[in-house]
Coordinates of C-alpha atoms and ligand atoms in Angstrom, one line a residue:
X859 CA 45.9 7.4 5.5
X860 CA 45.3 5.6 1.9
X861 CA 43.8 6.8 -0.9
X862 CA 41.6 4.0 -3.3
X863 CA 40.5 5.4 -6.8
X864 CA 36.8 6.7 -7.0
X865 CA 36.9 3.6 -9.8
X866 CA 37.7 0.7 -7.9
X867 CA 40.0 -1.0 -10.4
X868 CA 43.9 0.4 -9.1
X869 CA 45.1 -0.3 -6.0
X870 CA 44.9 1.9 -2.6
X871 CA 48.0 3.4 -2.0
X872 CA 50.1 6.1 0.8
X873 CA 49.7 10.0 0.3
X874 CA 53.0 10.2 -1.2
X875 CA 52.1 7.4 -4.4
X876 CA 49.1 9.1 -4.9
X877 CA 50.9 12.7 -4.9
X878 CA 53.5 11.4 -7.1
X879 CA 51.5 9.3 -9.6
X880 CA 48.8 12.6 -9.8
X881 CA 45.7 10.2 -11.2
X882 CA 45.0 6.6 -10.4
X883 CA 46.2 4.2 -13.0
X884 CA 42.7 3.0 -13.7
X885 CA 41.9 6.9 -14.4
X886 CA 39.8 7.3 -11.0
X887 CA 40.5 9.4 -8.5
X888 CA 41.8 9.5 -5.5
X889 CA 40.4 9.6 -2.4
X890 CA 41.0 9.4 1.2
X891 CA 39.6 6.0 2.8
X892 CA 38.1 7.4 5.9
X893 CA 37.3 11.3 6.5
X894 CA 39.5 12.7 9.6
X895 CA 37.1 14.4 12.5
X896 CA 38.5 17.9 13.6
X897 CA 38.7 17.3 17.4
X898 CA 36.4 19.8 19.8
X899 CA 39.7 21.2 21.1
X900 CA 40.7 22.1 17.7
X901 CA 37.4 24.2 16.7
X902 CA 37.2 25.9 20.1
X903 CA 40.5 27.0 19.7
X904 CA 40.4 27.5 15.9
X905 CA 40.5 31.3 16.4
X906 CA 43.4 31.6 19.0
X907 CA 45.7 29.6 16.5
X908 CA 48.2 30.8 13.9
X909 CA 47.3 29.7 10.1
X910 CA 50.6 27.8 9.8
X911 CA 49.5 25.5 13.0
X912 CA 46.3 25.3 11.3
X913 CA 47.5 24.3 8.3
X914 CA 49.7 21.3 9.9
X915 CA 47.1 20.2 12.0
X916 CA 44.6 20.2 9.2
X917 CA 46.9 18.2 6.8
X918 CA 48.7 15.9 8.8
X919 CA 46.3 12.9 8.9
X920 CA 46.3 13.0 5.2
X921 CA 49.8 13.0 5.0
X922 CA 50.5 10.8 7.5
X923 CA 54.1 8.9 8.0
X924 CA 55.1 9.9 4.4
X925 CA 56.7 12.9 5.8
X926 CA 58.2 14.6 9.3
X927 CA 56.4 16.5 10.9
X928 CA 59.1 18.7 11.1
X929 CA 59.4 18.6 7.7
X930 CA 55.6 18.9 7.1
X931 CA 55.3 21.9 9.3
X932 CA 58.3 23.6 7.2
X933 CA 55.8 23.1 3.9
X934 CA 52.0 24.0 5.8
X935 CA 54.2 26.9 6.7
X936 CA 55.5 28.0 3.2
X937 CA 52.2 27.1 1.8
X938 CA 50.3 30.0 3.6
X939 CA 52.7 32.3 3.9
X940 CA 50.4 35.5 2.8
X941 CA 47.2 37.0 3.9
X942 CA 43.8 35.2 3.2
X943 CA 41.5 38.1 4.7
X944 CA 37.5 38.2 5.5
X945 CA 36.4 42.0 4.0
X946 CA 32.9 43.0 4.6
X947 CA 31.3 44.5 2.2
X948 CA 27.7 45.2 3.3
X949 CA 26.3 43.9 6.7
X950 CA 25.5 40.8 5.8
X951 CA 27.9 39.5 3.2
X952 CA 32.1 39.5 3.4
X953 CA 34.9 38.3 0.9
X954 CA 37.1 35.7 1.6
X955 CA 40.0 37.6 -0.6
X956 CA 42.1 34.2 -1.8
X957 CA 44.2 36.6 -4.2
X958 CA 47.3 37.9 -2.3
X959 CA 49.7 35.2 -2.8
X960 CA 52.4 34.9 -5.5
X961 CA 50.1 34.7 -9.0
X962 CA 47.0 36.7 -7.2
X963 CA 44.7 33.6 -7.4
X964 CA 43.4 30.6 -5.1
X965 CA 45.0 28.0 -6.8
X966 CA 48.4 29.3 -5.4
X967 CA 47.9 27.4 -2.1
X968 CA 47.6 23.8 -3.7
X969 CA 49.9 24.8 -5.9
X970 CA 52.4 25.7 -3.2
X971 CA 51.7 22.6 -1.2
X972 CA 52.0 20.1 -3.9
X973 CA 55.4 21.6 -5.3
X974 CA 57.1 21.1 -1.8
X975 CA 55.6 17.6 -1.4
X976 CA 56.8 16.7 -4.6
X977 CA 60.4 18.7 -4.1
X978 CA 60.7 16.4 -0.5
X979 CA 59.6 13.1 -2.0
X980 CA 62.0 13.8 -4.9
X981 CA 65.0 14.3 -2.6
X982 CA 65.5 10.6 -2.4
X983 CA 65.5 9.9 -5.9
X984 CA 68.9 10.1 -7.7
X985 CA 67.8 12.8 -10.3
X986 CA 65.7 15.2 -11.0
X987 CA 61.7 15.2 -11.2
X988 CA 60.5 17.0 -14.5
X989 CA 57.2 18.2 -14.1
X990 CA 55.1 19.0 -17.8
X991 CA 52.2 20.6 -17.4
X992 CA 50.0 22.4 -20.2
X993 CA 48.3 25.4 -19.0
X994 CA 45.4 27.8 -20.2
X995 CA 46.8 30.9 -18.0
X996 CA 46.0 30.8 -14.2
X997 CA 47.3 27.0 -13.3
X998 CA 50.6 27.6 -15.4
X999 CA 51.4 30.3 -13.2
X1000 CA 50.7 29.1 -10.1
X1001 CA 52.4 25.9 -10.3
X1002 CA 55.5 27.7 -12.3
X1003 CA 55.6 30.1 -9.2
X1004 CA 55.3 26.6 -6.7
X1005 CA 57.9 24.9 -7.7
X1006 CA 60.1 27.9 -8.4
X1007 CA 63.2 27.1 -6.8
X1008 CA 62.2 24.2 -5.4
X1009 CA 65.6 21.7 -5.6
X1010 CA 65.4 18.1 -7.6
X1011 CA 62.5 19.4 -9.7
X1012 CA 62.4 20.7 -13.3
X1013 CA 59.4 22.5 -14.7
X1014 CA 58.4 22.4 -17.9
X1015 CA 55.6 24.5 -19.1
X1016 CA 53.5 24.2 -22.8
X1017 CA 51.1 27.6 -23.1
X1018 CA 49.5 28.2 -26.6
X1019 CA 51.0 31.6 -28.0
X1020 CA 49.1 34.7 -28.0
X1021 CA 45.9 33.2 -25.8
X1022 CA 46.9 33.8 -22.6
X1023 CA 46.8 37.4 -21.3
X1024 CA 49.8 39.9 -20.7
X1025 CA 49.9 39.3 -17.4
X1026 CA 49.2 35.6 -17.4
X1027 CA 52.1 35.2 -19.9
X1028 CA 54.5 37.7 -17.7
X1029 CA 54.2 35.1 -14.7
X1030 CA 54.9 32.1 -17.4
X1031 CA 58.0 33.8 -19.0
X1032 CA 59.8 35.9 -16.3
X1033 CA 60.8 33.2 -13.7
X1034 CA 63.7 32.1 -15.0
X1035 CA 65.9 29.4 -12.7
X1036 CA 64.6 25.6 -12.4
X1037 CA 61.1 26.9 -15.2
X1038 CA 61.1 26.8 -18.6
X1039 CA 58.3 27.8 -20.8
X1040 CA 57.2 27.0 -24.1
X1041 CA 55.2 29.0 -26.2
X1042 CA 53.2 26.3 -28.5
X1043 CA 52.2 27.5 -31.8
X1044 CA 48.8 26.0 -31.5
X1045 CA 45.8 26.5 -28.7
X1046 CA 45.5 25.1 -25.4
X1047 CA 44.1 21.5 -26.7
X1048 CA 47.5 21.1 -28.4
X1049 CA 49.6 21.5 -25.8
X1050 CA 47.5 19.5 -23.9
X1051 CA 47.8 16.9 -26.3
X1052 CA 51.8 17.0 -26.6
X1053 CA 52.1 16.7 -22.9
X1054 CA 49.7 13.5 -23.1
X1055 CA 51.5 11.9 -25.2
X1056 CA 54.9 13.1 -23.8
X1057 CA 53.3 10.3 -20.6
X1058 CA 52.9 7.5 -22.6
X1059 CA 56.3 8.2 -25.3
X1060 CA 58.9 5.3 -23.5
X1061 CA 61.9 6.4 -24.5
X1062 CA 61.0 10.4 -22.9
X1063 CA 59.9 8.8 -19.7
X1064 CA 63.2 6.7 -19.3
X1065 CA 65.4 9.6 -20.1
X1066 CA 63.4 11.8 -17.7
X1067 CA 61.4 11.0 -14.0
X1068 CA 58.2 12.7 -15.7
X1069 CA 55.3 13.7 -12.9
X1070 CA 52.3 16.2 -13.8
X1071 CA 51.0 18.7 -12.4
X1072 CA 47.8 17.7 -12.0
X1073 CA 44.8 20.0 -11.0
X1074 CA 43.2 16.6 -9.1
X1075 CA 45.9 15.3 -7.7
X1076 CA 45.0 15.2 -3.8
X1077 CA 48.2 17.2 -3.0
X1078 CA 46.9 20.5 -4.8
X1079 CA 43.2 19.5 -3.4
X1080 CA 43.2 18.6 0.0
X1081 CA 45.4 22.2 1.8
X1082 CA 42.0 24.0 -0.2
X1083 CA 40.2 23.0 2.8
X1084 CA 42.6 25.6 4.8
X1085 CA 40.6 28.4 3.2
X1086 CA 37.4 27.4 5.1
X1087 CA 39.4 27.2 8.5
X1088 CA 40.8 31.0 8.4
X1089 CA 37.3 32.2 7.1
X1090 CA 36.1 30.5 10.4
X1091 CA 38.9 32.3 12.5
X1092 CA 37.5 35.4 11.0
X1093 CA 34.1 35.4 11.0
X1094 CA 32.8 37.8 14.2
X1095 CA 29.1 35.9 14.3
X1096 CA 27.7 33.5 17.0
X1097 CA 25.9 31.6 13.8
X1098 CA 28.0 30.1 10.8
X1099 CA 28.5 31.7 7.4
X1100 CA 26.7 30.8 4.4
X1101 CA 29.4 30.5 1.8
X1102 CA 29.3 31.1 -1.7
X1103 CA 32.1 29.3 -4.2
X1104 CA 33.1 30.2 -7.8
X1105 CA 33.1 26.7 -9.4
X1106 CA 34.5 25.5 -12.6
X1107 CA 36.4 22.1 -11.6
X1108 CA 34.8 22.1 -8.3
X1109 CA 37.7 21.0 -6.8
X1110 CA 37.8 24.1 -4.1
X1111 CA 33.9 23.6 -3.1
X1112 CA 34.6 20.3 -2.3
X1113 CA 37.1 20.7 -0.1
X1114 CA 35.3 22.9 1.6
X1115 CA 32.4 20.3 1.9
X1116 CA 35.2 17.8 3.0
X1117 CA 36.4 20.5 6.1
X1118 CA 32.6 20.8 6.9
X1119 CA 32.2 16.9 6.9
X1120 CA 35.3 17.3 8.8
X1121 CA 33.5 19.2 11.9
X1122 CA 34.1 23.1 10.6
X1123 CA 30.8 24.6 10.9
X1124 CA 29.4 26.3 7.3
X1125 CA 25.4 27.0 7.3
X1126 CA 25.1 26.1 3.9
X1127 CA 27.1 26.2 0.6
X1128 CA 26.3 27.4 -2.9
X1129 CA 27.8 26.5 -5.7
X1130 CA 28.3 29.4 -7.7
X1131 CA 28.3 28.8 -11.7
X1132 CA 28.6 30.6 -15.2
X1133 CA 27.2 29.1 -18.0
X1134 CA 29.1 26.1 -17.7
X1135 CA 26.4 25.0 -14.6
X1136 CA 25.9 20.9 -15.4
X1137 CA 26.1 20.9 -11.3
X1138 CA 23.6 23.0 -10.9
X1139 CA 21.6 21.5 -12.6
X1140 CA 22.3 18.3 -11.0
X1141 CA 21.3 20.1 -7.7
X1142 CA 18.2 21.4 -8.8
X1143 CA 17.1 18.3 -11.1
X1144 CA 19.0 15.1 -9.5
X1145 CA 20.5 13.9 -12.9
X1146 CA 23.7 14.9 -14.1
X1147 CA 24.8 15.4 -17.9
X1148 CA 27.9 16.9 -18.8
X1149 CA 27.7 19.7 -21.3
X1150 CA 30.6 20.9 -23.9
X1151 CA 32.4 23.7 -22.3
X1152 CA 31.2 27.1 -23.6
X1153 CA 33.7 30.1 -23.2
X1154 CA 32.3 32.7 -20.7
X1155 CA 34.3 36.1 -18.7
X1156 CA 34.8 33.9 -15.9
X1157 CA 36.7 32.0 -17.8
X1158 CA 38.5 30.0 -15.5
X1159 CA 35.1 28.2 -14.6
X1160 CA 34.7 27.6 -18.1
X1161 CA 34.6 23.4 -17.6
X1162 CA 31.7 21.5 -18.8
X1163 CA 32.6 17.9 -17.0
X1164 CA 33.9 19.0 -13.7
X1165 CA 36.2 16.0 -12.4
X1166 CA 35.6 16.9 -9.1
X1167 CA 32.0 16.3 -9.2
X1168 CA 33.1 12.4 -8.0
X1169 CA 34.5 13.5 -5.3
X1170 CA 31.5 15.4 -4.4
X1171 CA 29.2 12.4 -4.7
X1172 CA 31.8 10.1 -2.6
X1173 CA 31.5 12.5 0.2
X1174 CA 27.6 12.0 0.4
X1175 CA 27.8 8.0 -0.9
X1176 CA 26.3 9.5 -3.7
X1177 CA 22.8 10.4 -2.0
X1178 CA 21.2 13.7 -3.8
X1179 CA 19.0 14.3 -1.3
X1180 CA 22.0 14.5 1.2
X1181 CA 24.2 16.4 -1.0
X1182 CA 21.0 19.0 -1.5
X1183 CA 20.9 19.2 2.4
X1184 CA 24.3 21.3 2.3
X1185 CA 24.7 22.5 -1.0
X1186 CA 22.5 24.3 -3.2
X1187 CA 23.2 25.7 -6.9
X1188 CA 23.5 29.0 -9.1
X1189 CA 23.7 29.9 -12.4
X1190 CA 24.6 33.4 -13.1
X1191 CA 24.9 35.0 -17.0
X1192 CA 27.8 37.0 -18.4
X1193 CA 25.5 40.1 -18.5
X1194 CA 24.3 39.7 -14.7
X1195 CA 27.6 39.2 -14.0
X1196 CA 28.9 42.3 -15.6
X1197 CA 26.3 44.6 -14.0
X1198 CA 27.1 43.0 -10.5
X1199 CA 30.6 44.4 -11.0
X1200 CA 29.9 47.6 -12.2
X1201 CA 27.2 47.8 -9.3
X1202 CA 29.1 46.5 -6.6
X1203 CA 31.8 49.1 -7.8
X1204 CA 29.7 52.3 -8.0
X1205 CA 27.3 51.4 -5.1
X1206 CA 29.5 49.8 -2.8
X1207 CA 33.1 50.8 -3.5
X1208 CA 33.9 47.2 -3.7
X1209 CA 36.1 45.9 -6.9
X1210 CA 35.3 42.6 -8.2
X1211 CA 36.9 40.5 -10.5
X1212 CA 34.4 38.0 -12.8
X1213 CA 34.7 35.2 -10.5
X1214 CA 34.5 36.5 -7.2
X1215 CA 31.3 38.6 -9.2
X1216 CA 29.4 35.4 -9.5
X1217 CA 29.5 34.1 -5.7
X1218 CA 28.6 37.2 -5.0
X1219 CA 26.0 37.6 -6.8
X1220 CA 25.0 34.1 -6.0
X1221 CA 25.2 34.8 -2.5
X1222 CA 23.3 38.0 -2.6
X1223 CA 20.4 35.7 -4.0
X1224 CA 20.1 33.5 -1.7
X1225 CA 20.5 35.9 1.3
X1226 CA 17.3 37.5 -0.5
X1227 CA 15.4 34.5 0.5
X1228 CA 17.3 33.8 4.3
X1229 CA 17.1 37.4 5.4
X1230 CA 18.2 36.1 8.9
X1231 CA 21.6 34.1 7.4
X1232 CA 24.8 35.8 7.0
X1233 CA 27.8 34.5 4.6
X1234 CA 31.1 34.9 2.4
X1235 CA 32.0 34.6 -1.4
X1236 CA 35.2 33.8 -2.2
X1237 CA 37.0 36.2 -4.3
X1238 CA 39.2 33.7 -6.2
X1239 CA 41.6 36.1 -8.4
X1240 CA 42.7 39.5 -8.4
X1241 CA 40.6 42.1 -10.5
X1242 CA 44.2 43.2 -12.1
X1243 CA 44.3 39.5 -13.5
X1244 CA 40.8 40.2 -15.3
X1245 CA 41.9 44.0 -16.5
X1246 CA 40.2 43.9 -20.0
X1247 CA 36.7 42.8 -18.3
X1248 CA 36.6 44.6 -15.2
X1249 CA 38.3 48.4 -16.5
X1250 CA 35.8 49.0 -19.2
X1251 CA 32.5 48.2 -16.6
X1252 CA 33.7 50.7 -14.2
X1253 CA 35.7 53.2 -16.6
X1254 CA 39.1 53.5 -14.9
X1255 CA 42.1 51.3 -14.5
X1256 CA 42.7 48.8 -12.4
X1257 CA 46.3 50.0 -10.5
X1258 CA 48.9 46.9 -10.5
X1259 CA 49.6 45.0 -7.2
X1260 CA 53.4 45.9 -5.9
X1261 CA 54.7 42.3 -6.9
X1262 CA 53.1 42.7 -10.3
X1263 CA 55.2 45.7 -10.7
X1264 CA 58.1 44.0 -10.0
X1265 CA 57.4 41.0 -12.2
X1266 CA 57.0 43.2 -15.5
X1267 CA 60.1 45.1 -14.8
X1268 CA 61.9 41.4 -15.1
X1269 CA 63.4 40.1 -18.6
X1270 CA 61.2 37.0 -20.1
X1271 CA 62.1 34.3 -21.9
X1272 CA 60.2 31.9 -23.8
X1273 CA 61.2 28.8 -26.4
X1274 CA 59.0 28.5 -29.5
X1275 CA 57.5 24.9 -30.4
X1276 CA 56.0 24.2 -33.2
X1277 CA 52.4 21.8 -32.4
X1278 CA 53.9 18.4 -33.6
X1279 CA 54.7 15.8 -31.3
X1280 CA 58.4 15.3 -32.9
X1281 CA 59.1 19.0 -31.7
X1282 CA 57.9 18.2 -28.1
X1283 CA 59.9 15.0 -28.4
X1284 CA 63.3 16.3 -29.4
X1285 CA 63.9 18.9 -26.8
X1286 CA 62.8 16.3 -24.4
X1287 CA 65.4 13.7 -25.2
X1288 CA 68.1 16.7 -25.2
X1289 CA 67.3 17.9 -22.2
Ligands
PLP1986 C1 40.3 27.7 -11.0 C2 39.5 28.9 -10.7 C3 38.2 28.8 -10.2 C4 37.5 27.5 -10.2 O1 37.9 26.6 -9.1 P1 37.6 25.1 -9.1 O2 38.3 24.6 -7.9 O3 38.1 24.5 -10.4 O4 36.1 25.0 -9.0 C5 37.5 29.9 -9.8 N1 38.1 31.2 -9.9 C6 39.4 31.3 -10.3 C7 39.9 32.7 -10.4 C8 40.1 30.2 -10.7 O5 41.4 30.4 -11.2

């Protein structure tokens, strides 16, 4: 399989360049030349098969000869090595729960994926990978936890002090071995910013193999599709699920339009959206216009220029009226949002955190209008991860997870940077 750049202007190159290099050099995209077809013995049998077999058989054209197959099956494997359950929670709508691996979030399984790929393709080089990645909260976390471990790779994470939450900062601090955080004096747009120019600084990228730890690079995208294939093992009825997603980057939807393009049969999708809804609103109005990002309780949705909205329109060669065939769009507030938890909590003893809360409620609105269709939302985090939103709309406290339990019982440790370049630069070069 090769991968061209949604821009034209770089080179196509093998699963593992495009892994490695995270983004096209002419800042495009990757994306897979031709779509693989799920063969009709592997959706009849879908249901019969364990997730790990899934998960190799599902990933294995991408990855092509750039690794084993024995190797590969050792990483599909690891990847989705926890539960990724369907829970019903009235007769005609069921959660995808996508919040019982390591960090309690979906991005864990990309996350998971990517840092083995990267730990085998590192293996042949003669030192170690460093991996820099600035985070908000929820990607630090996931990629820390990823690559924890993982031999030949370094990571290196910038989060701004005092903005992330307790337990966000707990799974940045408390990992210890081959992770290192540092707690920027600054907001999220600095460390961002030191890590840029950290890329382009010469004399850092000789002294150290840098790679990011990108949310579009095609090794944390592609294994999303794998969330679609277990909800299809799952899912008890003779006609397929309408399915709801949370989107902010809209990198999970679109995998999940890729597995249907695939052959995995989904009755419709909806992109479910916070304020933050400029694809929405391309749905609805056929013209897209990127908006500033404006901060909402779903916070991790909180993107105003999705990237992954190119990979949507390559799926469809760019045809609106084809992408509105499959997908259709929601916008839900913060205050409709808030009284779907509380609601869902009271009336139907079902906890949700904010961004499972807008698929469902998403869902639930377009199941008003389809009273025949069935379908899932996926609940994308832990409510324990959203604690100061969620405790206060249904007045008790969310109990912490076993491994969360663990996690705050372990020491942290953290090194302070000041937001200037110089300070970045330094411990760099004496690393
Ligand atoms: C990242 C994230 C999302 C948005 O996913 P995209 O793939 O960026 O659309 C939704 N919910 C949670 C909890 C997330 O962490």
């Amino acid at each position: 399989m090769q991968y061209y750049s949604l821009r034209h202007q770089a080179p196509a190159v093998d699963f593992r360049s495009a892994t490695v290099a995270g983004q096209a050099p002419d800042g495009g995209l990757y994306f897979p030349e031709c779509i693989p077809r799920f063969s009709p013995d592997f959706l009849r049998q879908l249901k019969s098969w364990p997730k790990e077999d899934v998960a190799f058989q599902v990933m294995q054209p991408y990855v092509g000869p750039t690794i084993p197959a024995a190797e590969l099956a050792r990483i599909c494997a690891e990847t989705v090595d926890f539960e990724f359950p369907v829970v019903p929670v009235t007769g005609q709508l069921a959660a995808l729960e996508l919040f019982h691996g390591p960090t309690l979030a979906f991005k864990d399984v990309g996350a998971r994926f990517m840092s083995r790929c990267l730990g085998y393709f590192s293996r042949r080089q003669a030192r170690a990978v460093t991996v820099l990645v600035a985070t908000s909260g929820d990607t630090g976390g996931a990629v820390a936890h990823g690559f924890l471990g993982v031999e030949g790779v370094e990571v290196i994470i910038l989060y701004p002090a005092g903005k992330v939450s307790p337990v966000q900062q707990m799974q940045l601090t408390a990992l210890g071995q081959n992770i290192t955080a540092l707690e920027v004096q600054g907001d999220f747009d600095d460390c961002q910013q030191l890590v840029k120019q950290a890329f382009v600084d010469t004399a850092v990228t000789t002294h150290l193999t840098l790679t990011s730890a990108n949310s579009i690079n095609v090794a944390r995208w592609l294994p999303q599709q794998l969330y679609y294939c277990f909800a299809s093992q799952q899912w008890p009825h003779a006609e397929p699920p309408v399915i709801a997603v949370p989107s902010g980057n809209f990198g999970n939807l679109c995998a999940g339009l890729l597995a249907h393009v695939s052959g995995l049969p989904v009755a419709h999708f909806i992109a479910a959206c916070n304020a933050n809804d400029a694809v929405a609103r391309y749905l609805r109005t056929g013209r897209f216009v990127a908006q500033p990002a404006v901060a909402t309780i779903s916070n991790a949705m909180d993107v105003g220029n999705p990237s992954n909205f190119d990979r949507m329109l390559a799926l469809f060669a760019q045809n609106h009226a084809a992408i509105n065939g499959v997908v259709s769009g929601c916008t839900v507030s913060d205050a409709v949002t808030s009284a779907t938890i509380r609601r869902v909590y009271t009336e139907l003893g079902y906890l949700l955190d904010p961004h499972g809360a807008v698929a469902f409620q998403a869902l639930e609105d377009h199941l008003k209008t389809h009273p025949g269709q069935r379908g899932l939302f996926l609940a994308t985090a832990h409510p324990v991860k959203f604690q100061q939103v969620v405790e206060p709309l249904i007045g008790r406290a969310v109990p912490l997870p076993e491994s969360l339990r663990e996690l705050l019982t372990q020491p942290t440790h953290s090194i302070p940077l000041e937001p200037r370049y110089e300070a970045l630069r330094e411990y760099l070069l004496a690393r």
